[in-house]
Short mmCIF file of C-alpha atoms in Angstrom, two decimals:
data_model
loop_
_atom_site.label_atom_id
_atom_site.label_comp_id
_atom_site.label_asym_id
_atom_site.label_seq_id
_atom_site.Cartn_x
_atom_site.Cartn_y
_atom_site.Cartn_z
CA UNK A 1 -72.57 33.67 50.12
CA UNK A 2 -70.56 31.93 46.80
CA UNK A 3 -72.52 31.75 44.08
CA UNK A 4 -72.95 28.79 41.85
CA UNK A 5 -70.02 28.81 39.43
CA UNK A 6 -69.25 26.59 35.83
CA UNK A 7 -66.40 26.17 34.12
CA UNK A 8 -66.28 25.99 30.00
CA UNK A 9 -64.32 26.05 27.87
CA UNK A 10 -64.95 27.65 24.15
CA UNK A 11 -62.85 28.07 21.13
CA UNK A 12 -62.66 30.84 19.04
CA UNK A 13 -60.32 29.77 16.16
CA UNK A 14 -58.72 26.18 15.55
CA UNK A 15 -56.21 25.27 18.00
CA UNK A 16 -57.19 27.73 20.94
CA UNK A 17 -59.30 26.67 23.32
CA UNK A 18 -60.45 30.05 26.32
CA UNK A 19 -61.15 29.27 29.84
CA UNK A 20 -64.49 30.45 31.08
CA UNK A 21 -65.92 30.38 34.36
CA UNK A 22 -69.82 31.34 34.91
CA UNK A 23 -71.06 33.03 38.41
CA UNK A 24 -74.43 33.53 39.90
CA UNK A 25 -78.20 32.44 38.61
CA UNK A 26 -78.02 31.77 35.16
CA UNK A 27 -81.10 33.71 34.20
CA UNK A 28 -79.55 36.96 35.76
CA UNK A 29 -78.22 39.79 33.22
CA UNK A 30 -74.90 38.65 31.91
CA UNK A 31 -71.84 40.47 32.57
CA UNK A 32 -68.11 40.16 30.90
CA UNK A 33 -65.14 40.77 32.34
CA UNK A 34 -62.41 41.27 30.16
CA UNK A 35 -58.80 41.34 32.41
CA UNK A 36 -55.42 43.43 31.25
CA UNK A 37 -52.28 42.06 29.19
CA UNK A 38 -50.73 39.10 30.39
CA UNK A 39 -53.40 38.56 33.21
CA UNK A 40 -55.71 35.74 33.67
CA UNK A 41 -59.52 35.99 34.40
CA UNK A 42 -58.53 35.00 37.91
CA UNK A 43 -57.09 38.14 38.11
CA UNK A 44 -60.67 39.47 39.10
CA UNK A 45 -60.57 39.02 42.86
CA UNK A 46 -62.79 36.41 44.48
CA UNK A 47 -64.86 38.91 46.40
CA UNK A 48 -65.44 41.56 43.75
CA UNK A 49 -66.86 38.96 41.67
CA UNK A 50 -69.03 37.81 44.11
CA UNK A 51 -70.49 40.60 44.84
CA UNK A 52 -71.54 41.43 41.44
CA UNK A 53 -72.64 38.25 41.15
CA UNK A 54 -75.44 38.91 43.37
CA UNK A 55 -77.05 40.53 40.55
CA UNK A 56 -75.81 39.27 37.40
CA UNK A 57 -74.31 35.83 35.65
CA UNK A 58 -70.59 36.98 35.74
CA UNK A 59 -68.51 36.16 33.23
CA UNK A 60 -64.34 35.89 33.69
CA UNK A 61 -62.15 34.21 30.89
CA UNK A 62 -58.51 33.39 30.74
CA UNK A 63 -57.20 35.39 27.32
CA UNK A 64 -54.96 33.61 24.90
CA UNK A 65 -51.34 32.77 26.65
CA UNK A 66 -52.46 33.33 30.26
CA UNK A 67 -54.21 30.71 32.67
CA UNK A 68 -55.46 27.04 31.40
CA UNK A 69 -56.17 28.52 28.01
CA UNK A 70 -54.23 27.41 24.80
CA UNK A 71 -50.23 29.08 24.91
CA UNK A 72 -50.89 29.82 21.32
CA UNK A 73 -48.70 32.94 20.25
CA UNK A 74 -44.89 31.26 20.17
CA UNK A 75 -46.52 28.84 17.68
CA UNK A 76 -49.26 30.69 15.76
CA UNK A 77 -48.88 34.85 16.46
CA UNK A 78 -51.55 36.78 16.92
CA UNK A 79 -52.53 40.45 16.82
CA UNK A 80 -54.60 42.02 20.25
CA UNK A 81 -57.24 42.84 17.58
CA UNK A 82 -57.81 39.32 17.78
CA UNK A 83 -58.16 39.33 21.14
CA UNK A 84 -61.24 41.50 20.79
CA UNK A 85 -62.77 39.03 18.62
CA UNK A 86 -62.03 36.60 21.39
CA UNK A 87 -64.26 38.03 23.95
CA UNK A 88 -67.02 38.17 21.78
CA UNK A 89 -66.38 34.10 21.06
CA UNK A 90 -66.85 33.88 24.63
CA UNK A 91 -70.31 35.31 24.49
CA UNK A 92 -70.52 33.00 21.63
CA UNK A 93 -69.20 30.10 22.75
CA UNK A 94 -71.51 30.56 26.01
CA UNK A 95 -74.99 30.99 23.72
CA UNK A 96 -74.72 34.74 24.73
CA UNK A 97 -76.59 37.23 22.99
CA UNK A 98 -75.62 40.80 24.48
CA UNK A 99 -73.84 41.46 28.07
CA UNK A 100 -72.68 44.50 30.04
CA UNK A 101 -68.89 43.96 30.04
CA UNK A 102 -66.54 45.40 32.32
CA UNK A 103 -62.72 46.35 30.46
CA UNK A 104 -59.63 46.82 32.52
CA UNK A 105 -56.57 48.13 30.97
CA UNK A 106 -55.60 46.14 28.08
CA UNK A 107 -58.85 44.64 28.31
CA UNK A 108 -60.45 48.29 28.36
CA UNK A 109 -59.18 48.97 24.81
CA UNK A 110 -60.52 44.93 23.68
CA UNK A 111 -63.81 46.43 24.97
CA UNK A 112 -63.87 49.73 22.98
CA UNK A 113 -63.08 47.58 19.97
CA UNK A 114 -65.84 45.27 20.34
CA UNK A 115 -67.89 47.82 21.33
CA UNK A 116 -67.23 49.40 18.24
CA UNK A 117 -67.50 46.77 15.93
CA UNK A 118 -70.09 44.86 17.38
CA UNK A 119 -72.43 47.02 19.31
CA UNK A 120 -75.30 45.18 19.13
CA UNK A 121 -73.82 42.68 21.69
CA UNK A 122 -73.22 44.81 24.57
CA UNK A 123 -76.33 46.48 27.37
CA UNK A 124 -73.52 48.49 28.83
CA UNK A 125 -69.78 48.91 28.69
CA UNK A 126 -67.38 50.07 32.06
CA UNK A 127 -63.71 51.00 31.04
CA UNK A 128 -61.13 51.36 33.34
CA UNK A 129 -57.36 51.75 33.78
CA UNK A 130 -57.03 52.16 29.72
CA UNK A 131 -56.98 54.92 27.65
CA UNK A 132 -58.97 56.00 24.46
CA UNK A 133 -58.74 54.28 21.08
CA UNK A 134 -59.82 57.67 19.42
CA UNK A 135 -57.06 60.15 17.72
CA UNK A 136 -59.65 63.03 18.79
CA UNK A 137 -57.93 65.61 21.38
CA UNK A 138 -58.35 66.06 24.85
CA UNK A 139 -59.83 69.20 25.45
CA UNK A 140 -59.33 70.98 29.01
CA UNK A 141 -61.46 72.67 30.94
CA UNK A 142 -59.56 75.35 30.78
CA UNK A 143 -59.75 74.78 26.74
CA UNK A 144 -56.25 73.82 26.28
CA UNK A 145 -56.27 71.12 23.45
CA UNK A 146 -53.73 68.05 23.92
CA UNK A 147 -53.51 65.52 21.31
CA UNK A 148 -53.63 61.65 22.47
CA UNK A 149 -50.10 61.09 21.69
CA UNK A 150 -49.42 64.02 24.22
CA UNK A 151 -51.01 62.84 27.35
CA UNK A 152 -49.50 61.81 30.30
CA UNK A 153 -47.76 58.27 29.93
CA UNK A 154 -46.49 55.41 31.76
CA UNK A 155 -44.82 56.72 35.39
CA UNK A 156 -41.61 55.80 35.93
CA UNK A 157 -41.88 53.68 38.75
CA UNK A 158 -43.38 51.76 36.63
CA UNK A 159 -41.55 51.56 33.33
CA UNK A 160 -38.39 51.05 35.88
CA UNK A 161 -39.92 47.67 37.08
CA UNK A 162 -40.86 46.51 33.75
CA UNK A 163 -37.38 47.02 32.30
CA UNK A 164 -36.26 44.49 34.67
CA UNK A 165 -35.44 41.14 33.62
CA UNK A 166 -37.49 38.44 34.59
CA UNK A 167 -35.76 35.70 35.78
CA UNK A 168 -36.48 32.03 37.31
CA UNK A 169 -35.66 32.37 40.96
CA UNK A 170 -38.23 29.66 42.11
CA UNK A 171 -42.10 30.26 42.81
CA UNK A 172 -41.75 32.34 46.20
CA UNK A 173 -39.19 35.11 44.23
CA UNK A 174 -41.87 35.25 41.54
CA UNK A 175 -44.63 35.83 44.11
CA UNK A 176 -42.38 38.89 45.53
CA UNK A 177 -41.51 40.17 42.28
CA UNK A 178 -45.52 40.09 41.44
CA UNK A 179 -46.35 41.47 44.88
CA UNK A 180 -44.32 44.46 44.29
CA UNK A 181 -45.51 44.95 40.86
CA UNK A 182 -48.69 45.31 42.71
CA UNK A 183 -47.47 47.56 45.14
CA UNK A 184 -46.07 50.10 42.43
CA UNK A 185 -49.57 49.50 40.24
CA UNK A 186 -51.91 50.84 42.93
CA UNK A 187 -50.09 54.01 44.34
CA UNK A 188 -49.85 55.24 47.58
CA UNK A 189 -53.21 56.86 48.67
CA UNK A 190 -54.49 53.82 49.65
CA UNK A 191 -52.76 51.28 52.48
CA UNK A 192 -51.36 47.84 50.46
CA UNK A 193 -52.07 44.70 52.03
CA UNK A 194 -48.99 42.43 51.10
CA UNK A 195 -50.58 39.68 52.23
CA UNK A 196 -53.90 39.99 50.43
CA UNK A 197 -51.91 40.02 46.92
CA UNK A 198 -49.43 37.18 47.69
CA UNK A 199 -53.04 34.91 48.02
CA UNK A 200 -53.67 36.38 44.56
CA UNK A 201 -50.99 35.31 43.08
CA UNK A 202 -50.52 32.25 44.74
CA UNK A 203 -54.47 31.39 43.08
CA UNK A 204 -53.23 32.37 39.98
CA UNK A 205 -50.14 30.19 39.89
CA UNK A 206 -52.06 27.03 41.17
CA UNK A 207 -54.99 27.87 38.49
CA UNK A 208 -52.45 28.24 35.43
CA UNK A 209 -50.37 25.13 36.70
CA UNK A 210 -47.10 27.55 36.40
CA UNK A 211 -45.74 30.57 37.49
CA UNK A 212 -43.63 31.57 34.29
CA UNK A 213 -44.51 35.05 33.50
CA UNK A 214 -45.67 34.92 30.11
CA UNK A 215 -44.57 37.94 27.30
CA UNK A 216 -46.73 37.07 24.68
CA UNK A 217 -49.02 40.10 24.55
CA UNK A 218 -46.16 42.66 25.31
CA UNK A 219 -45.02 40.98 21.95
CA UNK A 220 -48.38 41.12 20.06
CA UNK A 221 -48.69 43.13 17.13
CA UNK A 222 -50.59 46.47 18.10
CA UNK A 223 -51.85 48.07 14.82
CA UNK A 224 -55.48 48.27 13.53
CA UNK A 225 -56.96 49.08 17.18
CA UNK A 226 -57.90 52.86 16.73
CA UNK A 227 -61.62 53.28 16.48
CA UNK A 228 -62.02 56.98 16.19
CA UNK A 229 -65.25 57.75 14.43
CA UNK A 230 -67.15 54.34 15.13
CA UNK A 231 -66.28 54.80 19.04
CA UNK A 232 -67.45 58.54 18.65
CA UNK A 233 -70.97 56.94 17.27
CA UNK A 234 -71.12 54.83 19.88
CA UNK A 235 -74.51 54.52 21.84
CA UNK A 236 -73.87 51.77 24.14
CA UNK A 237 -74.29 53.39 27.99
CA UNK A 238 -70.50 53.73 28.59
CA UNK A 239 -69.04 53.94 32.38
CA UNK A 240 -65.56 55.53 32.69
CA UNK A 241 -64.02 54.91 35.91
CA UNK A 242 -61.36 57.55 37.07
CA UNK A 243 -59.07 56.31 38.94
CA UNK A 244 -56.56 59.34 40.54
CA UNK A 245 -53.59 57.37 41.29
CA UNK A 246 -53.63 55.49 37.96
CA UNK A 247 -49.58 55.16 36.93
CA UNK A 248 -49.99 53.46 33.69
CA UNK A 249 -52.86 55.63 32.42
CA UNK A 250 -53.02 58.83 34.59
CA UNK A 251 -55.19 61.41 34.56
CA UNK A 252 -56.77 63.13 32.00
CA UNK A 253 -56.79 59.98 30.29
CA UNK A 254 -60.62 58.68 31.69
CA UNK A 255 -61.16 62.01 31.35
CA UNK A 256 -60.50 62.06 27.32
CA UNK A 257 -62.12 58.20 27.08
CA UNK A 258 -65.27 60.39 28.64
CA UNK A 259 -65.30 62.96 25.83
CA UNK A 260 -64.63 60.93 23.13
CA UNK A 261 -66.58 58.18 23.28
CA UNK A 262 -70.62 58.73 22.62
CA UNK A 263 -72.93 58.24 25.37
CA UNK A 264 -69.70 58.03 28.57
CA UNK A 265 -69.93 59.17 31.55
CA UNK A 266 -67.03 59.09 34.55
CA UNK A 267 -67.00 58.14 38.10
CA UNK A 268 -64.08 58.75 40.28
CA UNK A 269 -62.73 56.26 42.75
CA UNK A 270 -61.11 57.90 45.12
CA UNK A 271 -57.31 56.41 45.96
CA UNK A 272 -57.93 54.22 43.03
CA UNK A 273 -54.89 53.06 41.08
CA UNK A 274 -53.82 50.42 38.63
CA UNK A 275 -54.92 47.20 40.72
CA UNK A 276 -58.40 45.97 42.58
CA UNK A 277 -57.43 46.04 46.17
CA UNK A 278 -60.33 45.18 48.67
CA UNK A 279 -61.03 48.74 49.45
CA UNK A 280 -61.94 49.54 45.98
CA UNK A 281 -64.16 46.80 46.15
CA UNK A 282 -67.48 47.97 47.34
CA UNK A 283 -67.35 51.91 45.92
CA UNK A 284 -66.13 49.65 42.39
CA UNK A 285 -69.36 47.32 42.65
CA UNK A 286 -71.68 50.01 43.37
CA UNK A 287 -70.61 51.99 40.31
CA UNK A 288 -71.06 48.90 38.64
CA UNK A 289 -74.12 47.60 39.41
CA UNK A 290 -75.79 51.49 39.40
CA UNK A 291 -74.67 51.71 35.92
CA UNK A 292 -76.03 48.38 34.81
CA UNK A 293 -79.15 48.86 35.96
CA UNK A 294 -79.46 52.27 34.86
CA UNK A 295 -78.99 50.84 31.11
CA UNK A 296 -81.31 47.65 32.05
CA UNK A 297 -83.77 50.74 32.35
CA UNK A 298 -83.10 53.27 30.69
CA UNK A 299 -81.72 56.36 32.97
CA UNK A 300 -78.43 57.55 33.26
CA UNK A 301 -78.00 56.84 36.87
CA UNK A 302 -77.00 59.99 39.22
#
């Protein structure tokens, strides 16, 4: 059943004005979710939002340069530290005290920042599809140390399709070059539904009013975003989500976030990759909503 849903807008420095929609009963816990680099808030599928909107007031926000928020960085550049601070103007903007907040890639590393800066405003954190802003090793099972720097990177499937140039061909070449960026993003354990991502797309590009791919936050300024020591403090209920066919932050990666980060614990989704297809869905809400409510009372949940 859809869930009542509001759209504000908030501003977190002069000039910039963020998107936000609101989901579900108003008086329900709040919950952030804080979407990758050059995504929208739209890029939260329909469904998966619903469906944790059965328990909480969901919260999805267009970042800086994506969506119907403010195109701000070709004018007045910005640093993804600041992007952090954004999200937590959107709890601001929206008279929010503390959420759970749910990170996915770039927007995974935005969390930890927050998290560690400001942990009085989170009940919970989930990271997934990112990678640790900690210089403290990985260590093994087998005890073999690996330092951050020396973890698995980017496959080359991917890196391949993001050294390609991205040209205007007209809106349905766009959709097919986004549709297989999709493809490559969530591996090949699980089947991909062409279709279902071409309606994703084509949401996003009527929501944003264009369908120019937008570089701003590959062009961001990166520095200032480790958190080492405050991260390994940290005693906000932290969910890692392992995904096993993650290309852009594989394995050990959740596994490190896990160890260095105080108070984390991992779930695996199994044939998870880089994107929310609908058969992460459920096993991705239920995670979710077990870990949420285990912090609402308390308990680390199974």
């Amino acid at each position: 059943m859809p869930r009542p849903v509001t759209e504000v807008y908030v501003s977190p420095a002069p000039g910039i004005r963020l998107w936000t929609e609101r989901r579900g009963a108003p008086d329900a816990p709040p919950l952030l979710l804080v979407m990758g680099a050059g995504a929208c808030g739209l890029g939260w599928p329909e469904p998966l939002v619903d469906a944790l909107a059965e328990r909480h007031h969901v919260i999805r926000y267009d970042h800086r340069d994506t969506g119907r928020s403010t195109a701000a960085y070709d004018e007045h550049p910005y640093r993804l530290a600041d992007l952090a601070r954004d999200l937590l103007a959107v709890l601001d903007g929206l008279g929010i005290g503390r959420a759970h907040a749910v990170g996915l890639s770039l927007g995974g590393m935005l969390l930890q920042m927050a998290l560690a800066d400001h942990p009085e405003r989170f009940l919970s954190a989930t990271l997934m599809g990112t990678c640790a802003l900690s210089e403290r090793p990985y260590v093994a099972p087998d005890g073999t140390v690996t330092a951050p720097g020396d973890l698995p990177s980017i496959t080359p499937e991917v890196l391949e399709l993001w050294s390609r140039p991205v040209e205007d061909r007209g809106l349905e070449a766009e959709l097919d070059r986004r549709v297989e960026h999709w493809r490559v993003l969530g591996g090949s354990r699980l089947p991909f539904d062409a279709a279902y991502f071409r309606d994703l797309e084509r949401d996003i590009v009527a929501h944003t009013g264009s369908y120019a791919a937008s570089t701003a936050h590959a062009r961001a300024d990166d520095s200032g975003m480790l958190r080492t020591d405050a991260l390994a403090r940290n005693e906000v209920p932290t969910l890692v989500i392992a995904a096993p066919e993650e290309p852009v932050f594989p394995p050990p990666h959740p596994q490190h976030i896990a160890q260095v980060v105080g108070n984390a614990r991992m779930v695996e989704i199994p044939g998870m990759g880089h994107a929310l297809p609908p058969a992460v869905h459920g096993p991705l809400v239920e995670a979710v909503l077990q870990h949420t409510a285990g912090a609402a009372a308390g308990v680390t949940p199974a």
